[in-house]
Amino acid sequence: MKKVLSVLLLAALVCGTVLCTVGCGSGKQQLIFYNWEDYIDPEVLRMFEREYDCQVVEKLFTLCEDAYTKIKNGSRYDVVTPSDYMIERMIAEGMLAEIDVSAMPNYKYIGDDFKGLDYDKDNKYSVPFMWGTVGILYNTEKVTEPVTSWNILWDEKYAGQIIMQNSIRDCIAVATCKNGFDINTRVESELQKAKQDLIDQKPLVFAYYVDETKDQMANNAAALSVVWSGDAAYAIAKNDKLAYSLPEEGTNYWFDAMVVPKNAPNYALAVKFIDFMCRPEIAKMNLEYIYYSTPNVGAIELLDEEYTSDETIFPDMEYIRTKCAVFRDLGEYRGLYQDIWDEIRATN
Amino acid sequence: MKKKAKNIGVRADVNNRNKWCAVPYYVWMIIFIVVPLVMVVFFSFTDSDYHFTTANYEKFLTRGANGELIYVTTLLRSLGLALIATLICLIVGYPVALILSSKRIKRSDLLITAIMLPTWMNFLLRTYAWMTIIGRNGLLDTLLALIGLGPVEMIGTNGAIILGMVYNFLPFMILPIYSVMAKMDHSLVEAATDLGANPLQVFLRVKLPLSMSGIATGITMVFMPAASSFVIPNLLGGNKVSMIGNTIEDQFKSAGNYNFGSTIAMILMVCILLSMLIFNGKGDKEEMIM
């Protein structure tokens, strides 16, 4: 009996290996998509696979600094979705291939507000994917006062109830905004003040998370947290006691765009993929899945009012224009920011 | 005389053949141990343009706004937490290994498998599981609430990190001690008993000294990964208590500063090496005394 069983197992193993080799070697094209964690409707990828008879391999990053380091050190991806300031840096360092938008019939759906932005003035290297804000997600049962200022994150009442963003730029920006400094400040004294504020705040902080925050908030684990707007909308959809607020001092608003690195293995398919993502119905599916705002005008027309009237996803544009700023690449000041971040992280 | 010479010839032949068998291992070791080590040393002494510098080591001694040595403090904190976790593993693991190796336990192989079982699962997954157990409003809090006990604040504390380390690395303490004890010549214990030693004396004078090499291996195998871990402080420490592993991770992953990252890795390596020398030196000495 045992012998029969082991023979059967062996046969299964051999068949499996052979089938896999045959399956993998069937000459299907591959698209390597390097994306933020929790940042796309997986069904969209399956649809692209069916339509273009290819295989999409999704690789994930938590912060676009991580993505930069990987690409800089030779990892090859076809399409990447970094943020504005990182795209600016990648263009400056000659890491990105130009994207021929004339070959993309769906590019016309991208709103004019999202073209010619500072990080890519001539729209040569990037196609906008998502955009959003950084704000305070809070639990209305634990925070009964109105949340209007970043200062609430330094209120000792909420000791042990605050989750900060474990990301160098986002975390430091909270302190610079609170003090009314530019979020891209290069003034040493302003940065030192921001650093001291964040060190002073540390005893009040429950944890520094990135992707874990939304589930922790949905699970009522903390009262206040600094999150990206889509994560806020996602958590609110899961737990209706949560609310999102954009502080009166202003905040960071950001764009994530699709880019093709120069060493992309499959440029042609990458362009097709980006065009596919610009289709209004596909952009709509993504928005409904990850809750970030879309730069796709065609998609907005298709959306239910439930989404378009949601201020977490579509904030007041007057506020964005007057109070918010986009991250810029820091150039030679990157090292100083990193040292400040190291110190904040190391201080107990 | 003739016969002897022939024997030597055979032995030399075998030795020669063995040497050739080892070649793949040498190649393997050079590619995966020596070359990376040389690269780490090289990176730690150069700047981003490959020019020689000691600036990275000087940077390690940076003082923060409050005058404290930020990186040194982080390093000491990591070594301290790892030491505590190692001691707990030893205190918990030694009796387990002792009991499992005793002749009275039947099917000890099954129990050893049970101890190994969790390590078959992905390390990250196991740590995430602890996050949901000891997290706010997690499993532990819910259970404690049922018997009227208040919520425990664990995430973000040193305790949570130590718990994560002990849970993840305990099998690496138990196994080496167990394997040494299982191989122990039982007649030594019988002889000691025959000569009138009581169980405590048998343990202190026979079993403990003979298991010293297992203890030394166990300590090494727990202390090293514990001191350099970064996933556990990430998830269970809520990134609040930063360990030297986190700093290295930051330098490599986000900051892209391979030079400073390598420097910290070098310093950590030297620290671990030194502490291992101290641990093992002690172990050997005690063995010699016996």
XYZ file of C-alpha atoms in Angstrom:
638
model
C 0.000 0.000 0.000
C 2.759 2.334 1.035
C 4.641 1.596 -2.141
C 1.603 2.331 -4.310
C 1.101 5.578 -2.474
C 4.671 6.739 -2.910
C 4.603 5.832 -6.602
C 1.414 7.847 -6.978
C 2.963 10.785 -5.142
C 6.043 10.644 -7.309
C 3.886 10.530 -10.433
C 1.928 13.561 -9.237
C 5.132 15.419 -8.519
C 6.585 14.669 -11.948
C 3.348 15.618 -13.708
C 3.146 18.817 -11.715
C 6.700 19.821 -12.551
C 6.271 19.008 -16.237
C 2.956 20.856 -16.470
C 4.398 23.874 -14.710
C 7.409 24.015 -16.977
C 5.173 23.701 -20.020
C 2.780 26.313 -18.637
C 5.513 28.762 -17.785
C 7.279 28.237 -21.051
C 4.269 28.813 -23.252
C 5.799 32.041 -24.527
C 3.343 34.360 -22.793
C 4.660 37.872 -22.409
C 5.271 39.103 -18.920
C 4.611 42.507 -17.396
C 6.294 43.276 -14.104
C 4.238 45.849 -12.256
C 5.931 47.435 -9.213
C 3.217 48.995 -7.106
C 2.404 50.281 -3.633
C 0.909 47.750 -1.256
C -2.923 47.595 -1.417
C -2.997 49.915 -4.390
C -4.895 48.234 -7.201
C -8.006 46.161 -7.811
C -6.511 42.718 -8.578
C -9.364 42.034 -10.981
C -8.025 44.826 -13.206
C -4.761 42.933 -13.582
C -6.628 39.731 -14.504
C -8.623 41.668 -17.136
C -5.404 43.003 -18.645
C -3.942 39.487 -18.700
C -6.965 38.135 -20.569
C -7.114 40.957 -23.058
C -3.424 41.022 -23.951
C -2.755 37.310 -23.382
C 0.088 37.965 -20.981
C 1.022 37.439 -17.385
C 1.147 40.320 -14.908
C 3.577 39.881 -12.044
C 2.836 42.351 -9.264
C 5.689 43.303 -6.939
C 4.982 45.517 -3.944
C 6.687 48.353 -2.101
C 5.737 50.141 1.122
C 7.483 53.457 0.491
C 8.649 54.924 -2.777
C 12.125 55.363 -1.267
C 12.277 51.557 -1.229
C 11.233 51.423 -4.887
C 13.876 53.959 -5.839
C 16.638 51.984 -4.141
C 15.593 48.752 -5.860
C 15.482 50.294 -9.340
C 18.695 52.236 -8.792
C 20.434 48.993 -7.916
C 19.412 47.284 -11.101
C 16.085 45.540 -10.402
C 14.009 45.570 -13.566
C 10.333 46.458 -13.712
C 8.061 47.458 -16.568
C 5.675 49.858 -14.831
C 6.229 51.568 -11.462
C 3.919 53.948 -9.556
C 6.113 56.264 -7.449
C 5.093 59.654 -6.039
C 5.747 63.116 -7.412
C 8.992 63.976 -5.635
C 10.455 60.555 -6.362
C 9.602 60.872 -10.063
C 11.353 64.243 -10.062
C 14.458 62.575 -8.643
C 14.295 59.651 -11.062
C 13.987 61.994 -14.047
C 16.916 64.063 -12.798
C 19.016 60.924 -12.483
C 18.038 59.714 -15.939
C 16.335 56.549 -14.714
C 13.076 56.836 -16.665
C 12.161 56.144 -20.268
C 10.046 58.631 -22.174
C 6.451 57.549 -22.640
C 4.918 58.166 -26.035
C 1.423 59.337 -25.074
C 0.404 59.751 -28.717
C 0.304 55.939 -28.879
C -2.173 55.916 -25.989
C -5.768 56.536 -27.097
C -6.988 56.772 -23.499
C -4.542 59.452 -22.392
C -7.168 62.054 -23.310
C -9.184 61.106 -20.232
C -6.476 62.457 -17.901
C -7.652 65.830 -16.613
C -5.710 68.954 -17.593
C -5.161 69.782 -13.915
C -2.914 66.739 -13.747
C -0.714 67.586 -16.694
C 2.408 69.710 -16.699
C 2.915 69.372 -12.955
C 6.193 70.468 -11.404
C 7.677 66.998 -11.157
C 7.266 66.321 -14.896
C 6.604 69.626 -16.629
C 6.389 68.283 -20.177
C 4.465 65.078 -19.362
C 7.260 63.136 -20.959
C 7.978 60.521 -18.346
C 4.846 59.902 -16.329
C 1.110 59.328 -16.596
C -0.922 60.203 -13.466
C -2.380 57.191 -11.674
C -3.885 58.384 -8.389
C -3.787 61.418 -6.182
C -4.767 62.255 -2.637
C -4.033 64.090 0.573
C -2.461 63.432 3.964
C -4.770 64.073 6.869
C -5.968 62.941 10.277
C -8.158 59.871 10.525
C -9.848 59.833 13.912
C -12.311 57.832 15.925
C -15.346 59.983 16.738
C -16.089 57.975 19.879
C -12.675 58.667 21.341
C -12.271 62.205 20.014
C -15.371 64.260 20.706
C -13.864 67.682 19.995
C -13.580 68.894 16.402
C -10.316 67.901 14.724
C -9.075 71.016 12.952
C -5.360 71.260 13.683
C -2.213 69.127 13.618
C -1.731 70.278 17.224
C -4.199 67.647 18.380
C -1.464 65.074 17.721
C 0.549 66.691 20.528
C -2.389 66.743 22.995
C -1.464 64.685 26.067
C -5.097 63.663 26.441
C -4.500 61.237 23.598
C -1.320 59.661 24.943
C -0.944 56.150 23.560
C -3.769 56.764 21.105
C -1.876 58.227 18.172
C -0.557 56.363 15.131
C 1.991 58.264 13.070
C 3.042 57.579 9.501
C 6.273 55.561 9.451
C 7.576 57.365 6.412
C 10.324 59.966 6.410
C 8.655 62.646 4.294
C 5.112 62.239 5.601
C 6.128 62.177 9.242
C 8.386 65.234 9.056
C 5.743 67.078 6.986
C 3.261 66.781 9.867
C 5.631 68.730 12.100
C 6.523 71.331 9.468
C 2.847 71.937 8.624
C 1.997 72.266 12.299
C 4.606 75.013 12.630
C 3.509 76.722 9.442
C 6.759 75.888 7.622
C 7.020 74.866 4.000
C 6.804 71.056 3.680
C 9.901 71.147 1.495
C 11.794 73.411 3.872
C 15.559 73.522 3.618
C 15.964 75.903 6.545
C 18.072 74.207 9.191
C 16.392 75.882 12.178
C 12.929 74.935 10.922
C 13.989 71.338 10.464
C 15.521 71.218 13.934
C 12.263 72.545 15.394
C 10.278 69.946 13.481
C 12.626 67.222 14.722
C 12.335 68.325 18.331
C 8.540 68.390 18.041
C 8.475 64.844 16.726
C 10.830 63.655 19.481
C 8.661 65.371 22.092
C 5.622 63.717 20.586
C 7.087 60.223 20.720
C 5.902 59.289 24.243
C 2.329 60.018 23.125
C 2.565 57.856 20.013
C 1.144 54.352 20.084
C 2.952 53.154 16.950
C 4.512 54.202 13.674
C 2.904 52.203 10.881
C 2.265 52.542 7.161
C -0.047 49.906 5.720
C -1.070 48.525 9.110
C -2.673 51.818 10.226
C -5.977 51.464 8.396
C -6.747 48.087 9.947
C -5.643 49.244 13.398
C -7.990 52.239 13.125
C -10.844 50.105 11.795
C -10.257 47.868 14.814
C -10.595 50.860 17.217
C -7.004 50.428 18.379
C -6.241 54.162 18.409
C -7.987 57.541 18.467
C -5.971 59.549 15.958
C -3.734 58.683 13.050
C -1.917 60.299 10.166
C -2.960 58.575 6.956
C -3.225 58.979 3.213
C -6.761 59.826 2.089
C -7.466 56.495 0.397
C -6.528 54.528 3.488
C -8.824 56.843 5.451
C -11.743 56.225 3.078
C -11.053 52.487 3.214
C -11.060 52.461 7.030
C -14.208 54.615 7.182
C -15.958 52.152 4.854
C -15.097 49.409 7.355
C -15.874 51.345 10.544
C -18.406 54.180 10.451
C -17.163 55.662 13.736
C -14.135 56.958 11.892
C -13.819 60.350 10.224
C -11.165 62.139 8.188
C -10.079 65.724 8.621
C -7.727 68.011 6.712
C -6.080 70.385 9.217
C -6.469 74.134 8.812
C -2.683 74.679 8.717
C -2.658 72.890 5.387
C -1.114 69.626 4.348
C 0.616 67.696 1.624
C -1.287 66.631 -1.456
C 0.373 64.203 -3.760
C 0.292 62.437 -7.077
C 1.347 58.908 -7.863
C 2.065 58.383 -11.517
C 2.930 55.451 -13.729
C 6.454 55.492 -15.082
C 8.570 53.112 -17.164
C 12.180 52.682 -16.007
C 14.841 52.819 -18.703
C 15.797 49.200 -18.076
C 12.211 47.919 -18.372
C 12.234 44.454 -19.970
C 9.038 45.008 -21.962
C 8.527 48.647 -22.904
C 5.834 48.004 -25.525
C 3.620 46.079 -23.138
C 4.277 48.672 -20.420
C 2.818 51.415 -22.617
C -0.206 49.239 -23.386
C -0.671 48.632 -19.672
C -0.533 52.337 -18.838
C -3.052 53.049 -21.572
C -5.263 50.270 -20.207
C -5.140 51.869 -16.741
C -6.294 55.175 -18.289
C -9.532 53.646 -19.534
C -12.338 55.331 -17.585
C -14.024 52.080 -16.557
C -10.712 50.620 -15.334
C -9.812 53.788 -13.400
C -13.313 53.645 -11.899
C -12.819 50.043 -10.759
C -9.545 50.987 -9.098
C -11.042 53.951 -7.310
C -13.913 51.856 -5.986
C -11.424 49.303 -4.709
C -8.660 51.435 -3.163
C -10.586 54.706 -2.498
C -7.941 57.103 -3.779
C -8.936 59.962 -6.102
C -8.411 59.519 -9.781
C -7.022 62.060 -12.239
C -9.217 60.397 -14.877
C -12.028 62.761 -15.892
C -13.791 60.004 -17.794
C -13.885 57.827 -14.678
C -15.302 60.615 -12.516
C -18.249 60.938 -14.916
C -19.001 57.238 -14.496
C -18.802 57.273 -10.689
C -21.827 57.119 -8.406
C -22.529 60.167 -6.313
C -21.690 58.118 -3.257
C -18.040 58.466 -4.281
C -17.951 61.904 -5.912
C -19.612 63.557 -2.917
C -17.218 61.876 -0.479
C -14.950 64.646 0.783
C -12.314 62.185 1.906
C -11.802 61.069 -1.681
C -12.585 64.368 -3.422
C -11.520 67.198 -1.083
C -12.525 70.836 -1.448
C -10.383 72.134 -4.317
C -10.263 75.643 -2.826
C -8.545 74.197 0.261
C -6.122 72.230 -1.925
C -5.207 75.338 -3.927
C -4.703 77.651 -0.974
C -3.395 75.423 1.824
C -1.658 72.442 0.314
C 1.695 71.802 -1.265
C 3.285 68.981 -3.202
C 6.545 67.351 -2.117
C 9.594 68.292 -4.132
C 12.791 66.329 -4.364
C 15.185 67.625 -1.712
C 18.373 67.247 -3.710
C 21.404 67.583 -1.465
C 19.160 68.060 1.580
C 18.064 64.417 1.469
C 20.934 63.486 3.779
C 19.902 66.043 6.389
C 16.306 64.776 6.334
C 17.586 61.211 6.733
C 19.753 62.155 9.729
C 16.783 63.868 11.352
C 14.628 60.822 10.695
C 17.323 58.492 12.112
C 17.421 60.545 15.276
C 13.647 60.560 15.675
C 13.594 56.796 15.166
C 16.465 56.131 17.575
C 15.252 58.280 20.448
C 13.266 56.255 22.916
C 57.145 -2.123 7.267
C 56.048 -2.458 3.686
C 52.467 -2.863 4.751
C 52.557 0.301 6.783
C 53.846 2.361 3.879
C 51.049 1.078 1.706
C 48.520 2.085 4.313
C 49.855 5.591 4.429
C 49.617 5.747 0.663
C 45.943 4.772 0.792
C 45.250 7.312 3.438
C 46.928 10.066 1.448
C 44.859 9.032 -1.549
C 41.630 9.268 0.448
C 42.705 12.624 1.808
C 43.356 13.842 -1.689
C 40.009 12.686 -2.918
C 38.318 14.298 0.080
C 40.041 17.525 -0.744
C 38.512 17.525 -4.211
C 35.097 16.751 -2.752
C 35.385 19.902 -0.667
C 36.021 22.182 -3.637
C 32.352 22.980 -4.304
C 31.982 23.978 -0.669
C 35.006 26.249 -0.840
C 33.610 27.881 -3.984
C 30.247 28.236 -2.302
C 31.807 29.754 0.802
C 33.880 32.203 -1.214
C 30.896 33.384 -3.253
C 28.362 33.607 -0.466
C 30.422 34.325 2.637
C 33.815 35.789 1.811
C 32.825 38.043 -1.086
C 29.826 39.634 0.698
C 31.938 40.134 3.810
C 34.675 41.830 1.817
C 32.007 43.991 0.149
C 30.576 45.048 3.494
C 34.046 45.961 4.748
C 34.737 47.837 1.493
C 31.450 49.767 1.597
C 31.940 50.688 5.232
C 35.254 52.380 4.460
C 34.187 54.247 1.318
C 31.813 57.043 0.378
C 29.246 56.855 -2.418
C 32.006 57.531 -5.004
C 34.161 54.644 -3.738
C 36.771 56.936 -2.163
C 38.338 55.822 1.099
C 36.853 57.487 4.166
C 36.301 56.872 7.847
C 33.386 59.314 7.888
C 30.884 56.466 8.230
C 32.466 55.340 11.486
C 32.561 58.913 12.726
C 28.895 59.238 11.820
C 28.147 56.262 14.022
C 29.245 58.418 16.952
C 26.804 61.247 16.078
C 25.260 62.928 19.058
C 21.581 63.912 19.013
C 20.021 67.154 20.175
C 20.017 65.909 23.769
C 23.683 65.002 23.619
C 23.135 61.255 23.509
C 24.935 59.040 21.043
C 21.953 58.058 18.931
C 23.342 55.069 17.043
C 25.355 53.741 19.976
C 22.259 53.913 22.187
C 20.288 51.976 19.602
C 23.042 49.358 19.397
C 23.217 48.953 23.175
C 19.445 48.713 23.360
C 19.472 45.925 20.753
C 22.214 43.976 22.517
C 20.393 44.394 25.826
C 17.050 43.187 24.508
C 18.744 40.286 22.712
C 20.558 39.323 25.902
C 17.342 39.279 27.917
C 15.608 37.220 25.226
C 18.546 34.786 25.140
C 18.487 34.343 28.916
C 14.741 33.698 28.897
C 15.181 31.180 26.088
C 17.881 29.442 28.111
C 15.830 29.370 31.307
C 12.757 28.074 29.455
C 14.538 25.919 26.901
C 17.051 24.085 29.071
C 14.526 22.214 31.235
C 12.559 21.326 28.106
C 15.654 19.848 26.479
C 16.548 18.071 29.712
C 13.117 16.498 30.059
C 12.907 15.509 26.393
C 16.292 13.820 26.469
C 15.555 11.779 29.571
C 14.928 8.126 28.946
C 11.560 8.203 30.626
C 9.953 10.272 27.880
C 8.550 8.078 25.138
C 8.245 9.362 21.586
C 10.490 12.328 22.287
C 11.029 12.569 18.520
C 7.363 13.434 18.180
C 7.656 16.156 20.811
C 10.752 17.568 19.142
C 8.801 17.709 15.887
C 6.063 19.570 17.713
C 8.620 22.118 18.903
C 9.968 22.468 15.379
C 6.527 22.668 13.805
C 5.996 26.447 14.165
C 9.309 27.119 12.423
C 7.941 25.467 9.301
C 5.590 28.402 8.974
C 6.770 31.711 7.611
C 8.515 33.868 10.206
C 6.695 37.020 9.122
C 3.331 35.328 9.335
C 4.009 34.109 12.868
C 4.981 37.608 13.942
C 1.862 39.087 12.341
C -0.148 36.519 14.281
C 1.324 37.841 17.524
C 0.346 41.320 16.419
C -3.304 40.289 16.370
C -2.951 38.367 19.638
C -1.321 41.044 21.799
C -2.520 44.046 19.790
C -5.090 46.537 21.075
C -8.526 44.903 21.180
C -6.754 41.736 20.149
C -7.296 38.150 21.201
C -5.499 38.475 24.535
C -7.414 41.600 25.546
C -10.705 39.989 24.561
C -9.958 36.883 26.629
C -8.791 38.914 29.622
C -11.931 41.038 29.422
C -14.017 37.863 29.738
C -12.536 37.183 33.177
C -12.725 40.848 34.106
C -9.062 41.751 33.712
C -8.038 44.991 32.140
C -6.427 45.370 28.759
C -2.666 44.910 28.665
C -0.606 47.414 26.728
C 2.003 45.324 24.999
C 2.486 46.580 21.449
C 5.188 49.206 21.322
C 6.961 48.049 24.480
C 10.247 46.250 25.045
C 8.214 43.403 26.494
C 6.456 42.795 23.185
C 9.774 42.679 21.355
C 11.266 40.240 23.853
C 8.152 38.095 23.631
C 8.452 37.995 19.859
C 12.106 37.048 20.058
C 11.604 34.307 22.643
C 8.719 32.820 20.688
C 10.547 32.851 17.384
C 13.982 31.732 18.546
C 13.201 29.299 21.393
C 13.474 26.187 19.161
C 17.026 27.212 18.305
C 17.902 27.039 21.990
C 16.144 23.741 22.669
C 17.461 21.769 19.707
C 21.227 22.059 20.202
C 20.948 21.368 23.927
C 18.644 18.432 23.259
C 20.930 16.910 20.645
C 23.938 17.110 22.953
C 22.006 15.621 25.860
C 20.449 12.846 23.830
C 23.916 11.698 22.795
C 25.228 11.847 26.346
C 26.664 8.557 27.580
C 24.087 7.396 30.099
C 26.589 5.174 31.906
C 28.231 8.337 33.251
C 25.000 9.219 35.012
C 24.690 5.652 36.303
C 28.291 5.732 37.521
C 27.723 8.985 39.361
C 24.591 7.587 40.970
C 26.426 4.395 41.957
C 29.126 6.456 43.568
C 26.496 8.090 45.758
C 25.678 11.337 43.995
C 22.163 12.615 44.574
C 20.098 13.768 41.564
C 21.100 17.400 42.064
C 24.781 16.503 42.158
C 24.356 14.297 39.096
C 22.849 17.246 37.287
C 25.377 19.831 38.446
C 28.522 17.712 38.136
C 27.682 15.492 35.138
C 24.768 16.624 32.978
C 25.272 20.365 33.072
C 28.997 20.316 32.235
C 28.433 17.810 29.449
C 25.681 19.969 27.924
C 27.818 23.114 27.968
C 28.642 22.898 24.254
C 24.925 22.668 23.453
C 24.240 25.695 25.626
C 26.977 27.663 23.869
C 25.548 26.789 20.456
C 22.026 27.614 21.626
C 23.084 30.996 22.958
C 24.820 31.804 19.678
C 21.852 30.742 17.628
C 19.408 32.825 19.636
C 21.521 35.864 20.427
C 22.704 36.522 16.876
C 19.347 36.696 15.086
C 17.782 38.442 18.091
C 20.346 41.241 18.174
C 19.959 41.986 14.489
C 16.225 41.420 14.074
C 14.126 44.181 12.556
C 10.783 42.602 11.695
C 9.901 41.993 15.337
C 10.510 45.612 16.449
C 8.686 46.725 13.295
C 5.504 44.842 13.983
C 5.412 44.145 17.708
C 7.408 47.220 18.711
C 5.196 49.397 16.523
C 8.418 50.918 15.147
C 8.568 52.895 18.368
C 11.436 51.038 19.947
C 13.992 51.077 17.216
C 16.702 48.426 17.138
C 19.979 48.442 15.259
C 18.462 46.058 12.703
C 15.896 48.752 11.873
C 18.620 51.324 11.408
C 20.482 49.013 9.034
C 17.240 48.225 7.205
C 16.492 51.955 6.869
C 19.939 52.716 5.471
C 19.740 49.943 2.888
C 16.065 49.999 1.972
C 14.939 53.603 2.114
C 17.938 55.866 2.494
C 19.955 53.903 -0.055
C 23.093 54.646 1.991
C 24.909 51.344 1.596
C 28.088 52.785 3.057
C 26.668 53.785 6.409
C 24.465 50.670 6.465
C 27.560 48.504 5.986
C 29.353 50.386 8.735
C 26.596 49.681 11.236
C 26.504 46.052 10.088
C 30.271 45.790 10.636
C 30.052 47.273 14.113
C 27.184 44.929 14.985
C 29.160 41.980 13.670
C 32.178 42.872 15.796
C 29.957 43.296 18.873
C 28.325 39.914 18.339
C 31.687 38.282 17.731
C 33.062 39.738 20.957
C 30.055 38.657 22.991
C 30.288 35.183 21.466
C 33.930 34.969 22.494
C 32.945 35.876 26.027
C 30.081 33.327 26.114
C 32.063 30.518 24.536
C 35.230 31.247 26.464
C 33.269 30.781 29.653
C 31.724 27.562 28.403
C 35.112 26.069 27.520
C 36.636 26.992 30.834
C 33.894 25.319 32.805
C 34.266 22.255 30.661
C 37.961 22.208 31.409
C 37.430 22.489 35.132
C 35.329 19.367 35.056
